[in-house]
Each structure stands twice: as C-alpha cells, then as structure tokens.
Short mmCIF file of C-alpha atoms in Angstrom, two decimals:
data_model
loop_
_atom_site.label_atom_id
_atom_site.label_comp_id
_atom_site.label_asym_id
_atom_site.label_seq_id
_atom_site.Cartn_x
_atom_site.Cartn_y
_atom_site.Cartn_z
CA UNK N 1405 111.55 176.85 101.78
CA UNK N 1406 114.20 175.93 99.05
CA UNK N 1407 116.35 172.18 99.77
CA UNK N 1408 119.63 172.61 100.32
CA UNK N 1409 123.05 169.93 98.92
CA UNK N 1410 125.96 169.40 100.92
CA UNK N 1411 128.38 169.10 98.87
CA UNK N 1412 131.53 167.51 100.14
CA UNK N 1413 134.99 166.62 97.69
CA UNK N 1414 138.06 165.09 99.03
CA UNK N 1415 141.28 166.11 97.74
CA UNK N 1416 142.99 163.37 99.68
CA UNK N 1417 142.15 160.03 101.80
CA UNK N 1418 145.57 159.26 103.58
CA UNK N 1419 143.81 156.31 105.75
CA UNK N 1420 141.23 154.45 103.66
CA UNK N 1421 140.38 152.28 106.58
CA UNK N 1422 139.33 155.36 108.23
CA UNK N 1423 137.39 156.63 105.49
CA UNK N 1424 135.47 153.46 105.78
CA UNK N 1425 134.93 153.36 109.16
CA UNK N 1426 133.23 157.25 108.57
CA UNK N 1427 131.48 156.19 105.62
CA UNK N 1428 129.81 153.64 107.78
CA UNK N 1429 128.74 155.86 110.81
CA UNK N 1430 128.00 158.78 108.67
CA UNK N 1431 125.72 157.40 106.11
CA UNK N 1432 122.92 156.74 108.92
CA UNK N 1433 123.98 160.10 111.14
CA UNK N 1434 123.60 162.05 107.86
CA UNK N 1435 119.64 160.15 107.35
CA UNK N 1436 118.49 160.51 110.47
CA UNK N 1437 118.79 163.64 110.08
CA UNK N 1438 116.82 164.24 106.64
CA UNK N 1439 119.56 163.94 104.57
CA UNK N 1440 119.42 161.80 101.02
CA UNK N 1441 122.40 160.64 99.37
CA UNK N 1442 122.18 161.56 95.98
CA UNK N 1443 125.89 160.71 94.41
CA UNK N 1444 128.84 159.56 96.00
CA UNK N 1445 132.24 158.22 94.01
CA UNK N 1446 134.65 159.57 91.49
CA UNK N 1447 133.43 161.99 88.66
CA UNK N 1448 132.44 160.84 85.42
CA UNK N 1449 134.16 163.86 83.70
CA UNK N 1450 135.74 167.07 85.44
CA UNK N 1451 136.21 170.02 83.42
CA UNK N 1452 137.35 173.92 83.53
CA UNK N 1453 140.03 172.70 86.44
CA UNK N 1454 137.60 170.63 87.84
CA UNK N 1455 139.75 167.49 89.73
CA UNK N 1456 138.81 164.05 89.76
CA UNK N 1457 138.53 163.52 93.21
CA UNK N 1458 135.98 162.19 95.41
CA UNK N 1459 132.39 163.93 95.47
CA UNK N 1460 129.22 163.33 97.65
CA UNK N 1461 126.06 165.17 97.10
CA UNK N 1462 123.56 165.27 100.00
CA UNK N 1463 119.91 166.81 99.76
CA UNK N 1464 118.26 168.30 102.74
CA UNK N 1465 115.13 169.94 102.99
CA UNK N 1466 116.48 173.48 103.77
CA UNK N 1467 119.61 174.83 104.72
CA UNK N 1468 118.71 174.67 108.49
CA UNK N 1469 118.36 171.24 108.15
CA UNK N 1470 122.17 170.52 106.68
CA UNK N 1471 123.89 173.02 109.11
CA UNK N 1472 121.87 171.25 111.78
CA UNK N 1473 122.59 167.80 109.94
CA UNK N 1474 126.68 168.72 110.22
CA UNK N 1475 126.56 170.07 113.48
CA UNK N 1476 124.76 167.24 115.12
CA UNK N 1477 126.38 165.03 118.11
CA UNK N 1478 125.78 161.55 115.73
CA UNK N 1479 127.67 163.10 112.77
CA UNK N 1480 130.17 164.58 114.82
CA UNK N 1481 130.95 161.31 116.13
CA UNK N 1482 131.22 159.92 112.67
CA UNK N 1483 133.67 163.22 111.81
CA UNK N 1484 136.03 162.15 114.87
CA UNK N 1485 136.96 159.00 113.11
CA UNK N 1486 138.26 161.18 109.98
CA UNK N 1487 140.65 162.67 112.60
CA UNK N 1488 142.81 164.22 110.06
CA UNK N 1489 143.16 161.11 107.87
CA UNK N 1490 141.46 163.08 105.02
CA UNK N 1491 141.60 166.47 103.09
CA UNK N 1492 137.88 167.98 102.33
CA UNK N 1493 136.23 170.64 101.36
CA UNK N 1494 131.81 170.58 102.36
CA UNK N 1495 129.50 173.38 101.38
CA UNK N 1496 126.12 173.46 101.60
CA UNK N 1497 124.40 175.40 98.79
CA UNK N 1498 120.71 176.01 98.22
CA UNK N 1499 118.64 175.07 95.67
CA UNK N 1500 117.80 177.31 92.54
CA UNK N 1501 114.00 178.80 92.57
#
C-alpha cells in the first residue's frame, strides 16, 4: 500500500487568531490519526506560477488513512474553528511507486 500527503495551501488567512486556534486542535487530531507533519510555513521559492502562500505537507500511510484522517469527528472539530476565516485548497495525493 503506497503513503499518501495531504497537501493543504492557503491563499488567504483573514483571522489569524483563528488560524491559531486550528493550528492548535488540528496538529494532534491530524496525529492521532497517523498523520506526520512533514512541512508547514511559507515556501522557500515558488516557481512556474507557483504563489507564496502558506503550505502544509502531511504523510499518511495510505490514502484511506488521510480521507479517514479529514473526515474524522476530532479534525472536524478543529475545521469548525476555521469557519470561513481562511481560503484553502487540501488534496491528498499518493505516493510515487
């Protein structure tokens, strides 16, 4: 079974105290279920109309396990405190062979 990234990038954070009060809550929902931070901040470089905008990379162990990891009553409660203070875009891609 290939791992899986969840790959989230914010276009905009309107409330910053509300992005920190997510980023606290959705750090340990995200663990508990398998998930490993990997990188989280501003890019180094963008390129080809790449933005420099905030990017977090997650690992899972398979796709299953970052759908489930998204969909799961602890992150969602992390989510609801995003309301719709933010601009994102998450995908979840799996790994190369």
């Amino acid at each position: 079974m290939a791992k899986a990234y969840w790959v989230a990038t914010y276009r905009a954070i309107r409330n910053p105290e509300a992005m920190a009060a997510y980023a606290k809550v959705s750090r340990p929902a995200i663990e508990a279920a398998g998930g490993r931070v990997l990188a989280r901040g501003m890019p180094a470089a963008a390129f080809e109309h790449g933005q420099m905008e905030r990017v977090v990379l997650i690992e899972f162990d398979s796709v299953a396990s970052a759908k489930a990891a998204y969909e799961s009553a602890a992150y969602k409660a992390a989510h609801d405190l995003l309301g719709d203070e933010v601009d994102r875009d998450i995908r979840i891609v799996e790994a190369a062979d």
